[in-house]
Amino acid sequence: MSDKAPGWIAAPGTPLLGELTVPGDKSVSHRAVMLAALADGTSRIDGFLEGEDTRATAAIFARLGVHIEAPEPSVRLVHGVGVDGLQPPDGPLDCGNAGTGMRLLAGVLAGQAFDSVLVGDESLSRRPMRRVIDPLERMGAHIDSEGGLPPLHIHGGSMLQGIDYALPVASAQVKSAILLAGLRARGTTCVHEPHPTRDYTERMLQAFGWPIDFVPGMARITGGHRLLPTDVVVPSDFSSAAFFLVAATLVPGSELVLRRVGMNPRRTGLLHVLRAMGADIVEEHAGEQGGEPVADLRVRHAPLHGIEVPVEHVPDMIDEFPAMFVAAACASGTTTVHGAAELRVKESDRIDAMARGLRALGITVDEAPDGACIQGGQLRGGGIDSRGDHRIAMAFAVAGQRAASEVRIGDVANVTTSFPGFDTLAREAGFGLRVA
Ligand code: S3P
């Protein structure tokens, strides 16, 4: 835990009541900027996430010669330059903390005429990039890395060729990198997934007018088309809503409505799992926003019981495990998770970070290489190292709402990567949460 980085003190507040809207979806915001930048003309993005990750992506496209205006918060006007219009950058491109930014950009940059270098912060510099380098090199790209880790030196001037690629791990980032490289490749690029993952790249390519075939688990495109400027309305991020879904479930007397939450089925695995544990979450006013399903989610306090998390839901809730581990810690009985080894290579090793953190609060957790077994119990107070991981910090802010005394969370600065304003919104809803 760093002395300098700001931290939080979380402790029970009041029941969580009222209505709130969480910020725009991170995955959709990244992709919207990328496709708008590569389109032939101006696209407007509403609901853009003003998080550090997505702002880093927008800043990178500005460095690549794309004029991007921010007429008001959460709005971007992107003056696209076309799939062949990016300009050489004047130095390394900083993706910050964003794995999505770096991996998708590797796909965009692999087929360009110029060289580029992608760098990231300390956490991103430890994250595996071989998973994108390998398929992109099979397409003809030349990418140097530090033994499979960032920085990525992408050599320009390679003519890419479409491939037929079976992903070894279910990853929307890798799938998307390959599809984005496929825009500038000769012939057809086809990606098969071991389990279907979020399909925003596919849906958005279609919305921007690029011909694409896709079904859950497979996507196929052909190079040589153009992207038409298209306005995008970004739904609220289910992964940000997840912290409030769990918190309102856990705090007695709560009834909270989360407005216009993105309900893409590849994102909502946590809903199935929380309901199987006994949660009371009702979808209201289901509709569509910018081609994505959205709904208001009404969540009321309910006692939870432990379950075995069905493996088929794992990819659909991959970012929600920190919140789910807290739900499991407060449930009666045992919750087991398997098939989630990917959690070890997120912004931190999330299995280890959650297991150690929950143990520090008196909960029994046995780790497995691909999951954990959590015995529900009474949380006590204690000190937590968030490891600079936004979702670990927010998960323990939720844990504090059910702890017997204060939970001190160190190093919460990176919460702004995905959820700027989380602590203010949480306090407004009823959280006991203050900056330490
Ligand atoms: C994302 C895909 C997931 C997810 C990440 C965002 C995306 O990563 O964890 O937060 O926007 O494509 P993987 O592709 O590594 O599973």
Tab-separated table of C-alpha atoms and ligand atoms in Angstrom:
chain	number	residue	atom	x	y	z
A	1	MET	CA	0.000	0.000	0.000
A	2	SER	CA	1.534	3.314	-0.991
A	3	ASP	CA	1.564	6.117	1.596
A	4	LYS	CA	0.921	8.786	-1.006
A	5	ALA	CA	-1.962	7.289	-2.990
A	6	PRO	CA	-5.370	8.319	-1.670
A	7	GLY	CA	-7.428	5.682	0.089
A	8	TRP	CA	-10.939	5.209	1.423
A	9	ILE	CA	-12.490	4.259	4.720
A	10	ALA	CA	-15.652	2.228	4.208
A	11	ALA	CA	-18.125	1.389	6.962
A	12	PRO	CA	-21.863	0.773	7.139
A	13	GLY	CA	-23.896	3.797	6.081
A	14	THR	CA	-27.649	3.956	5.647
A	15	PRO	CA	-29.895	1.690	3.528
A	16	LEU	CA	-29.258	2.368	-0.159
A	17	LEU	CA	-32.282	4.177	-1.540
A	18	GLY	CA	-33.300	6.182	-4.584
A	19	GLU	CA	-32.307	6.125	-8.234
A	20	LEU	CA	-28.952	6.596	-9.863
A	21	THR	CA	-27.279	6.414	-13.249
A	22	VAL	CA	-23.769	4.995	-13.495
A	23	PRO	CA	-21.369	6.284	-16.203
A	24	GLY	CA	-21.108	5.006	-19.774
A	25	ASP	CA	-19.841	1.582	-20.733
A	26	LYS	CA	-16.068	1.320	-20.962
A	27	SER	CA	-15.966	-1.372	-23.654
A	28	VAL	CA	-18.459	0.487	-25.851
A	29	SER	CA	-16.713	3.849	-25.345
A	30	HIS	CA	-13.311	2.472	-26.437
A	31	ARG	CA	-14.780	0.908	-29.561
A	32	ALA	CA	-16.912	3.938	-30.425
A	33	VAL	CA	-13.858	6.213	-30.523
A	34	MET	CA	-11.880	3.704	-32.564
A	35	LEU	CA	-14.505	3.049	-35.232
A	36	ALA	CA	-15.508	6.718	-35.396
A	37	ALA	CA	-11.843	7.651	-35.920
A	38	LEU	CA	-11.604	5.173	-38.804
A	39	ALA	CA	-14.887	6.254	-40.426
A	40	ASP	CA	-15.165	8.639	-43.380
A	41	GLY	CA	-16.592	11.699	-41.619
A	42	THR	CA	-17.932	12.961	-38.296
A	43	SER	CA	-19.577	10.744	-35.681
A	44	ARG	CA	-21.080	11.885	-32.384
A	45	ILE	CA	-20.697	9.779	-29.255
A	46	ASP	CA	-23.151	10.420	-26.404
A	47	GLY	CA	-22.654	8.856	-22.979
A	48	PHE	CA	-18.890	8.497	-23.565
A	49	LEU	CA	-17.151	7.302	-20.387
A	50	GLU	CA	-15.000	10.140	-19.015
A	51	GLY	CA	-12.678	7.574	-17.436
A	52	GLU	CA	-8.911	7.579	-17.722
A	53	ASP	CA	-8.890	4.407	-19.854
A	54	THR	CA	-11.221	5.712	-22.530
A	55	ARG	CA	-9.753	9.220	-22.464
A	56	ALA	CA	-6.348	7.633	-23.093
A	57	THR	CA	-7.733	5.924	-26.197
A	58	ALA	CA	-9.228	9.189	-27.475
A	59	ALA	CA	-5.916	10.990	-26.809
A	60	ILE	CA	-4.062	8.322	-28.802
A	61	PHE	CA	-6.301	8.833	-31.838
A	62	ALA	CA	-5.700	12.575	-31.565
A	63	ARG	CA	-1.953	11.777	-31.723
A	64	LEU	CA	-2.688	9.696	-34.835
A	65	GLY	CA	-4.144	12.745	-36.581
A	66	VAL	CA	-7.853	12.443	-35.704
A	67	HIS	CA	-9.545	15.672	-34.607
A	68	ILE	CA	-11.767	14.928	-31.611
A	69	GLU	CA	-13.923	17.580	-29.934
A	70	ALA	CA	-15.490	17.368	-26.481
A	71	PRO	CA	-18.310	19.976	-26.699
A	72	GLU	CA	-19.643	18.879	-23.293
A	73	PRO	CA	-18.821	16.184	-20.733
A	74	SER	CA	-19.517	12.631	-21.979
A	75	VAL	CA	-19.883	13.811	-25.590
A	76	ARG	CA	-17.289	13.450	-28.334
A	77	LEU	CA	-17.399	14.610	-31.919
A	78	VAL	CA	-14.920	12.467	-33.791
A	79	HIS	CA	-13.849	13.681	-37.227
A	80	GLY	CA	-12.896	10.318	-38.718
A	81	VAL	CA	-10.080	10.055	-41.248
A	82	GLY	CA	-11.027	6.738	-42.882
A	83	VAL	CA	-9.432	3.280	-42.485
A	84	ASP	CA	-6.383	4.461	-44.410
A	85	GLY	CA	-6.110	7.989	-42.965
A	86	LEU	CA	-4.192	7.652	-39.661
A	87	GLN	CA	-0.941	9.632	-39.444
A	88	PRO	CA	2.355	8.525	-37.850
A	89	PRO	CA	2.509	9.531	-34.160
A	90	ASP	CA	5.372	11.676	-32.841
A	91	GLY	CA	6.292	9.292	-30.023
A	92	PRO	CA	5.071	6.379	-27.851
A	93	LEU	CA	1.316	6.065	-27.373
A	94	ASP	CA	0.301	5.754	-23.720
A	95	CYS	CA	-2.634	3.416	-23.038
A	96	GLY	CA	-2.442	4.059	-19.270
A	97	ASN	CA	-4.089	1.220	-17.337
A	98	ALA	CA	-6.208	-0.021	-20.251
A	99	GLY	CA	-5.789	-3.582	-21.506
A	100	THR	CA	-8.707	-3.030	-23.877
A	101	GLY	CA	-7.065	0.097	-25.282
A	102	MET	CA	-3.705	-1.560	-25.856
A	103	ARG	CA	-4.960	-4.837	-27.307
A	104	LEU	CA	-7.502	-3.296	-29.673
A	105	LEU	CA	-5.038	-0.615	-30.762
A	106	ALA	CA	-2.495	-3.313	-31.571
A	107	GLY	CA	-5.051	-4.597	-34.083
A	108	VAL	CA	-5.683	-1.132	-35.527
A	109	LEU	CA	-1.969	-0.306	-35.822
A	110	ALA	CA	-0.674	-3.682	-37.059
A	111	GLY	CA	-1.593	-2.971	-40.673
A	112	GLN	CA	-0.511	0.676	-40.880
A	113	ALA	CA	2.276	2.021	-43.081
A	114	PHE	CA	4.066	3.619	-40.073
A	115	ASP	CA	5.787	2.355	-36.913
A	116	SER	CA	4.168	2.856	-33.516
A	117	VAL	CA	4.920	2.024	-29.896
A	118	LEU	CA	2.220	1.226	-27.319
A	119	VAL	CA	3.137	1.707	-23.668
A	120	GLY	CA	1.152	1.434	-20.441
A	121	ASP	CA	1.324	1.963	-16.691
A	122	GLU	CA	2.932	-0.444	-14.235
A	123	SER	CA	-0.093	-2.775	-14.114
A	124	LEU	CA	-0.590	-2.855	-17.892
A	125	SER	CA	3.140	-3.457	-18.352
A	126	ARG	CA	2.696	-6.791	-16.554
A	127	ARG	CA	-0.250	-8.007	-18.641
A	128	PRO	CA	0.119	-10.709	-21.303
A	129	MET	CA	0.227	-9.469	-24.902
A	130	ARG	CA	1.334	-12.701	-26.596
A	131	ARG	CA	-2.358	-13.478	-27.028
A	132	VAL	CA	-2.667	-10.581	-29.521
A	133	ILE	CA	0.869	-10.663	-30.915
A	134	ASP	CA	0.583	-14.306	-32.058
A	135	PRO	CA	-2.542	-13.993	-34.217
A	136	LEU	CA	-1.506	-10.560	-35.556
A	137	GLU	CA	1.881	-11.974	-36.579
A	138	ARG	CA	0.078	-14.844	-38.293
A	139	MET	CA	-1.674	-12.151	-40.315
A	140	GLY	CA	1.743	-10.774	-41.313
A	141	ALA	CA	2.320	-8.091	-38.648
A	142	HIS	CA	5.725	-7.487	-37.003
A	143	ILE	CA	5.492	-6.715	-33.305
A	144	ASP	CA	8.341	-6.655	-30.770
A	145	SER	CA	7.590	-6.878	-27.065
A	146	GLU	CA	9.429	-7.438	-23.790
A	147	GLY	CA	9.014	-11.220	-23.718
A	148	GLY	CA	5.295	-10.963	-24.454
A	149	LEU	CA	4.767	-7.903	-22.227
A	150	PRO	CA	4.405	-4.211	-23.168
A	151	PRO	CA	5.745	-1.977	-24.604
A	152	LEU	CA	4.654	-3.168	-28.046
A	153	HIS	CA	6.782	-1.958	-30.957
A	154	ILE	CA	4.582	-2.333	-34.016
A	155	HIS	CA	6.479	-2.154	-37.274
A	156	GLY	CA	4.624	-0.507	-40.121
A	157	GLY	CA	4.546	-1.449	-43.756
A	158	SER	CA	3.300	-5.046	-43.419
A	159	MET	CA	0.522	-6.067	-45.769
A	160	LEU	CA	-1.812	-8.174	-43.634
A	161	GLN	CA	-3.596	-11.293	-44.795
A	162	GLY	CA	-6.878	-12.544	-43.301
A	163	ILE	CA	-6.727	-15.655	-41.104
A	164	ASP	CA	-9.046	-18.260	-39.676
A	165	TYR	CA	-8.208	-18.289	-35.980
A	166	ALA	CA	-9.482	-20.304	-33.030
A	167	LEU	CA	-8.886	-18.338	-29.814
A	168	PRO	CA	-7.173	-20.460	-27.146
A	169	VAL	CA	-8.867	-18.395	-24.373
A	170	ALA	CA	-12.228	-16.651	-24.502
A	171	SER	CA	-11.269	-12.975	-24.889
A	172	ALA	CA	-13.260	-10.187	-26.478
A	173	GLN	CA	-10.128	-8.056	-26.564
A	174	VAL	CA	-8.183	-10.563	-28.633
A	175	LYS	CA	-11.157	-11.250	-30.913
A	176	SER	CA	-11.561	-7.520	-31.447
A	177	ALA	CA	-7.862	-6.931	-32.154
A	178	ILE	CA	-7.968	-9.558	-34.898
A	179	LEU	CA	-11.183	-8.168	-36.422
A	180	LEU	CA	-9.797	-4.612	-36.389
A	181	ALA	CA	-6.616	-5.812	-38.100
A	182	GLY	CA	-8.891	-7.599	-40.577
A	183	LEU	CA	-10.258	-4.230	-41.758
A	184	ARG	CA	-6.952	-3.576	-43.529
A	185	ALA	CA	-6.136	-7.193	-44.393
A	186	ARG	CA	-6.463	-8.908	-47.739
A	187	GLY	CA	-9.248	-11.493	-47.827
A	188	THR	CA	-11.369	-12.871	-45.027
A	189	THR	CA	-10.634	-12.865	-41.304
A	190	CYS	CA	-12.572	-15.318	-39.167
A	191	VAL	CA	-12.374	-15.725	-35.364
A	192	HIS	CA	-13.795	-18.660	-33.386
A	193	GLU	CA	-14.168	-18.472	-29.603
A	194	PRO	CA	-14.182	-21.321	-27.068
A	195	HIS	CA	-17.065	-19.479	-25.270
A	196	PRO	CA	-18.942	-16.495	-26.697
A	197	THR	CA	-17.675	-13.149	-25.376
A	198	ARG	CA	-18.996	-9.586	-25.565
A	199	ASP	CA	-19.813	-8.760	-29.173
A	200	TYR	CA	-19.596	-4.959	-29.211
A	201	THR	CA	-16.970	-4.837	-31.946
A	202	GLU	CA	-19.121	-6.973	-34.207
A	203	ARG	CA	-22.313	-5.009	-33.505
A	204	MET	CA	-20.564	-1.698	-33.920
A	205	LEU	CA	-18.811	-2.675	-37.170
A	206	GLN	CA	-22.255	-3.569	-38.499
A	207	ALA	CA	-23.690	-0.255	-37.288
A	208	PHE	CA	-20.827	1.606	-39.053
A	209	GLY	CA	-21.766	-0.190	-42.267
A	210	TRP	CA	-18.938	-2.742	-42.524
A	211	PRO	CA	-20.276	-6.103	-43.772
A	212	ILE	CA	-19.822	-8.738	-41.028
A	213	ASP	CA	-21.194	-12.206	-40.256
A	214	PHE	CA	-21.415	-13.119	-36.617
A	215	VAL	CA	-23.135	-15.543	-34.308
A	216	PRO	CA	-22.230	-16.249	-30.665
A	217	GLY	CA	-18.746	-17.791	-30.811
A	218	MET	CA	-17.843	-16.766	-34.407
A	219	ALA	CA	-17.206	-13.552	-36.333
A	220	ARG	CA	-16.083	-13.115	-39.958
A	221	ILE	CA	-15.222	-10.011	-41.967
A	222	THR	CA	-13.523	-9.210	-45.261
A	223	GLY	CA	-11.107	-6.350	-45.853
A	224	GLY	CA	-11.528	-3.542	-48.341
A	225	HIS	CA	-14.753	-1.832	-47.235
A	226	ARG	CA	-15.331	1.607	-45.675
A	227	LEU	CA	-16.777	2.700	-42.313
A	228	LEU	CA	-19.631	5.218	-42.484
A	229	PRO	CA	-19.813	7.922	-39.819
A	230	THR	CA	-22.374	6.828	-37.237
A	231	ASP	CA	-23.676	8.316	-34.002
A	232	VAL	CA	-23.298	6.109	-30.938
A	233	VAL	CA	-25.271	6.283	-27.694
A	234	VAL	CA	-23.312	4.501	-24.989
A	235	PRO	CA	-25.398	2.649	-22.369
A	236	SER	CA	-24.509	2.733	-18.653
A	237	ASP	CA	-21.832	0.204	-17.772
A	238	PHE	CA	-23.209	-3.018	-16.268
A	239	SER	CA	-19.832	-3.601	-14.613
A	240	SER	CA	-20.121	-0.298	-12.739
A	241	ALA	CA	-23.769	-0.993	-11.846
A	242	ALA	CA	-22.625	-4.350	-10.406
A	243	PHE	CA	-21.145	-2.745	-7.269
A	244	PHE	CA	-24.491	-1.136	-6.478
A	245	LEU	CA	-26.434	-4.318	-7.287
A	246	VAL	CA	-24.360	-6.213	-4.734
A	247	ALA	CA	-24.340	-3.408	-2.155
A	248	ALA	CA	-28.128	-2.907	-2.226
A	249	THR	CA	-28.631	-6.674	-2.003
A	250	LEU	CA	-26.405	-6.825	1.091
A	251	VAL	CA	-27.561	-3.769	3.069
A	252	PRO	CA	-30.857	-4.338	4.947
A	253	GLY	CA	-33.638	-1.912	4.064
A	254	SER	CA	-32.177	-1.022	0.639
A	255	GLU	CA	-34.176	-0.419	-2.518
A	256	LEU	CA	-32.224	1.162	-5.364
A	257	VAL	CA	-32.992	1.720	-9.050
A	258	LEU	CA	-30.114	1.795	-11.520
A	259	ARG	CA	-31.161	3.610	-14.670
A	260	ARG	CA	-30.614	2.580	-18.307
A	261	VAL	CA	-28.039	-0.129	-17.646
A	262	GLY	CA	-26.524	-1.932	-20.669
A	263	MET	CA	-27.992	-5.449	-20.692
A	264	ASN	CA	-25.989	-7.130	-23.450
A	265	PRO	CA	-26.378	-10.831	-22.568
A	266	ARG	CA	-22.600	-11.293	-22.787
A	267	ARG	CA	-22.269	-8.930	-19.807
A	268	THR	CA	-25.054	-9.898	-17.433
A	269	GLY	CA	-23.863	-13.244	-16.033
A	270	LEU	CA	-23.774	-11.697	-12.547
A	271	LEU	CA	-27.555	-11.201	-12.642
A	272	HIS	CA	-28.121	-14.944	-13.090
A	273	VAL	CA	-25.645	-15.760	-10.353
A	274	LEU	CA	-26.968	-13.211	-7.827
A	275	ARG	CA	-30.542	-14.360	-8.467
A	276	ALA	CA	-29.487	-17.991	-7.984
A	277	MET	CA	-28.014	-16.859	-4.623
A	278	GLY	CA	-31.373	-15.328	-3.638
A	279	ALA	CA	-31.073	-11.702	-4.839
A	280	ASP	CA	-34.181	-9.654	-5.636
A	281	ILE	CA	-33.375	-7.762	-8.855
A	282	VAL	CA	-36.146	-6.798	-11.263
A	283	GLU	CA	-35.698	-5.449	-14.804
A	284	GLU	CA	-38.013	-2.555	-15.643
A	285	HIS	CA	-38.583	-0.463	-18.793
A	286	ALA	CA	-36.519	-2.818	-20.948
A	287	GLY	CA	-35.689	-1.165	-24.266
A	288	GLU	CA	-32.907	-0.367	-26.669
A	289	GLN	CA	-30.377	2.437	-26.759
A	290	GLY	CA	-28.007	2.818	-29.686
A	291	GLY	CA	-28.606	-0.789	-30.771
A	292	GLU	CA	-27.879	-2.221	-27.294
A	293	PRO	CA	-30.477	-3.650	-24.882
A	294	VAL	CA	-30.900	-1.505	-21.756
A	295	ALA	CA	-33.136	-1.703	-18.681
A	296	ASP	CA	-33.649	-0.079	-15.309
A	297	LEU	CA	-32.639	-2.487	-12.546
A	298	ARG	CA	-34.584	-2.351	-9.262
A	299	VAL	CA	-32.682	-4.108	-6.505
A	300	ARG	CA	-33.970	-4.753	-2.998
A	301	HIS	CA	-32.126	-6.166	-0.016
A	302	ALA	CA	-32.327	-9.960	0.193
A	303	PRO	CA	-30.425	-12.599	2.156
A	304	LEU	CA	-28.043	-14.632	-0.015
A	305	HIS	CA	-26.932	-18.257	0.086
A	306	GLY	CA	-23.798	-19.757	-1.430
A	307	ILE	CA	-23.847	-21.598	-4.776
A	308	GLU	CA	-21.489	-23.246	-7.215
A	309	VAL	CA	-21.106	-20.605	-9.959
A	310	PRO	CA	-22.017	-22.277	-13.276
A	311	VAL	CA	-18.904	-22.286	-15.469
A	312	GLU	CA	-20.913	-21.188	-18.506
A	313	HIS	CA	-21.619	-17.831	-16.857
A	314	VAL	CA	-17.940	-17.063	-16.200
A	315	PRO	CA	-17.103	-15.185	-19.459
A	316	ASP	CA	-20.371	-13.221	-19.123
A	317	MET	CA	-19.357	-11.890	-15.692
A	318	ILE	CA	-15.578	-11.831	-15.987
A	319	ASP	CA	-15.289	-8.255	-14.639
A	320	GLU	CA	-17.855	-8.814	-11.883
A	321	PHE	CA	-15.980	-11.378	-9.775
A	322	PRO	CA	-14.582	-8.863	-7.278
A	323	ALA	CA	-18.154	-7.749	-6.487
A	324	MET	CA	-19.412	-11.342	-6.568
A	325	PHE	CA	-16.721	-12.483	-4.080
A	326	VAL	CA	-18.053	-9.880	-1.632
A	327	ALA	CA	-21.612	-11.166	-2.150
A	328	ALA	CA	-20.315	-14.703	-1.484
A	329	ALA	CA	-18.509	-13.548	1.680
A	330	CYS	CA	-21.824	-12.216	3.029
A	331	ALA	CA	-23.930	-15.220	1.930
A	332	SER	CA	-24.796	-18.181	4.138
A	333	GLY	CA	-22.802	-21.305	3.230
A	334	THR	CA	-20.139	-21.862	0.610
A	335	THR	CA	-19.683	-20.382	-2.874
A	336	THR	CA	-17.306	-22.001	-5.347
A	337	VAL	CA	-15.904	-20.553	-8.560
A	338	HIS	CA	-14.029	-22.494	-11.232
A	339	GLY	CA	-13.052	-21.840	-14.837
A	340	ALA	CA	-11.988	-18.267	-14.076
A	341	ALA	CA	-8.174	-18.441	-14.454
A	342	GLU	CA	-8.360	-15.257	-16.584
A	343	LEU	CA	-8.949	-13.341	-13.339
A	344	ARG	CA	-5.268	-13.813	-12.574
A	345	VAL	CA	-4.228	-11.616	-15.521
A	346	LYS	CA	-6.586	-8.658	-15.104
A	347	GLU	CA	-5.494	-5.258	-13.728
A	348	SER	CA	-4.282	-7.339	-10.753
A	349	ASP	CA	-4.416	-11.050	-9.906
A	350	ARG	CA	-8.027	-10.707	-8.826
A	351	ILE	CA	-8.308	-14.175	-7.277
A	352	ASP	CA	-5.331	-13.500	-5.017
A	353	ALA	CA	-6.298	-9.875	-4.298
A	354	MET	CA	-9.861	-10.814	-3.280
A	355	ALA	CA	-8.831	-13.914	-1.335
A	356	ARG	CA	-6.229	-12.032	0.714
A	357	GLY	CA	-8.470	-9.039	1.208
A	358	LEU	CA	-11.431	-11.120	2.393
A	359	ARG	CA	-9.158	-13.129	4.701
A	360	ALA	CA	-7.950	-9.843	6.208
A	361	LEU	CA	-11.635	-9.210	7.014
A	362	GLY	CA	-12.036	-12.611	8.706
A	363	ILE	CA	-13.513	-14.655	5.849
A	364	THR	CA	-12.245	-18.146	4.991
A	365	VAL	CA	-11.242	-18.350	1.313
A	366	ASP	CA	-9.422	-21.255	-0.360
A	367	GLU	CA	-7.784	-20.351	-3.645
A	368	ALA	CA	-7.686	-22.627	-6.684
A	369	PRO	CA	-5.637	-21.900	-9.823
A	370	ASP	CA	-8.873	-21.055	-11.657
A	371	GLY	CA	-11.141	-19.838	-8.877
A	372	ALA	CA	-11.853	-19.967	-5.164
A	373	CYS	CA	-14.069	-21.404	-2.476
A	374	ILE	CA	-15.543	-18.758	-0.144
A	375	GLN	CA	-17.213	-19.501	3.222
A	376	GLY	CA	-19.776	-16.840	4.013
A	377	GLY	CA	-19.451	-15.189	7.435
A	378	GLN	CA	-19.387	-11.913	9.344
A	379	LEU	CA	-16.933	-9.397	7.884
A	380	ARG	CA	-14.795	-7.575	10.409
A	381	GLY	CA	-12.825	-4.366	9.828
A	382	GLY	CA	-9.270	-4.283	8.551
A	383	GLY	CA	-6.816	-2.914	5.994
A	384	ILE	CA	-6.965	-3.828	2.285
A	385	ASP	CA	-4.425	-3.346	-0.479
A	386	SER	CA	-6.365	-2.629	-3.676
A	387	ARG	CA	-3.161	-3.208	-5.697
A	388	GLY	CA	-4.116	-0.155	-7.729
A	389	ASP	CA	-6.985	-2.175	-9.257
A	390	HIS	CA	-10.195	-0.137	-9.629
A	391	ARG	CA	-12.539	-3.082	-9.248
A	392	ILE	CA	-10.793	-4.429	-6.134
A	393	ALA	CA	-11.065	-0.994	-4.510
A	394	MET	CA	-14.790	-0.666	-5.310
A	395	ALA	CA	-15.516	-4.262	-4.223
A	396	PHE	CA	-14.052	-3.579	-0.768
A	397	ALA	CA	-15.990	-0.306	-0.520
A	398	VAL	CA	-19.061	-2.562	-0.861
A	399	ALA	CA	-17.651	-5.025	1.699
A	400	GLY	CA	-17.309	-2.153	4.172
A	401	GLN	CA	-21.089	-1.670	4.108
A	402	ARG	CA	-21.476	-5.005	5.879
A	403	ALA	CA	-18.347	-5.003	8.052
A	404	ALA	CA	-18.422	-4.870	11.858
A	405	SER	CA	-15.959	-1.963	11.815
A	406	GLU	CA	-14.021	0.204	9.354
A	407	VAL	CA	-12.463	-1.220	6.201
A	408	ARG	CA	-9.442	0.864	5.118
A	409	ILE	CA	-8.721	0.578	1.394
A	410	GLY	CA	-5.364	1.785	0.095
A	411	ASP	CA	-4.504	3.159	-3.334
A	412	VAL	CA	-7.874	3.920	-4.899
A	413	ALA	CA	-6.665	6.445	-7.490
A	414	ASN	CA	-7.279	4.039	-10.381
A	415	VAL	CA	-11.019	3.932	-9.720
A	416	THR	CA	-11.130	6.859	-12.148
A	417	THR	CA	-10.028	4.513	-14.965
A	418	SER	CA	-13.543	3.058	-15.152
A	419	PHE	CA	-15.780	4.888	-12.681
A	420	PRO	CA	-14.988	8.561	-12.096
A	421	GLY	CA	-17.139	9.874	-9.256
A	422	PHE	CA	-17.836	6.448	-7.733
A	423	ASP	CA	-17.337	7.576	-4.140
A	424	THR	CA	-19.646	10.609	-4.496
A	425	LEU	CA	-22.398	8.559	-6.136
A	426	ALA	CA	-21.974	5.810	-3.538
A	427	ARG	CA	-22.287	8.287	-0.653
A	428	GLU	CA	-25.390	9.812	-2.268
A	429	ALA	CA	-26.938	6.330	-2.402
A	430	GLY	CA	-26.194	5.748	1.308
A	431	PHE	CA	-22.706	4.210	1.466
A	432	GLY	CA	-20.524	4.964	4.436
A	433	LEU	CA	-17.391	5.917	2.486
A	434	ARG	CA	-14.872	8.675	3.021
A	435	VAL	CA	-11.518	9.613	1.588
A	436	ALA	CA	-8.678	8.767	3.969
B	1	S3P	C1	-13.085	-6.280	-22.482
B	1	S3P	C2	-12.930	-7.642	-22.434
B	1	S3P	C3	-12.597	-8.373	-21.207
B	1	S3P	C4	-12.855	-7.533	-19.963
B	1	S3P	C5	-12.314	-6.140	-20.102
B	1	S3P	C6	-12.968	-5.437	-21.270
B	1	S3P	C7	-13.396	-5.637	-23.763
B	1	S3P	O1	-11.220	-8.725	-21.246
B	1	S3P	O2	-12.281	-8.152	-18.823
B	1	S3P	O3	-12.555	-5.391	-18.922
B	1	S3P	O4	-13.795	-4.461	-23.775
B	1	S3P	O5	-13.263	-6.311	-24.798
B	1	S3P	P1	-10.693	-10.075	-21.994
B	1	S3P	O6	-10.911	-9.897	-23.437
B	1	S3P	O7	-9.248	-10.140	-21.636
B	1	S3P	O8	-11.489	-11.194	-21.391
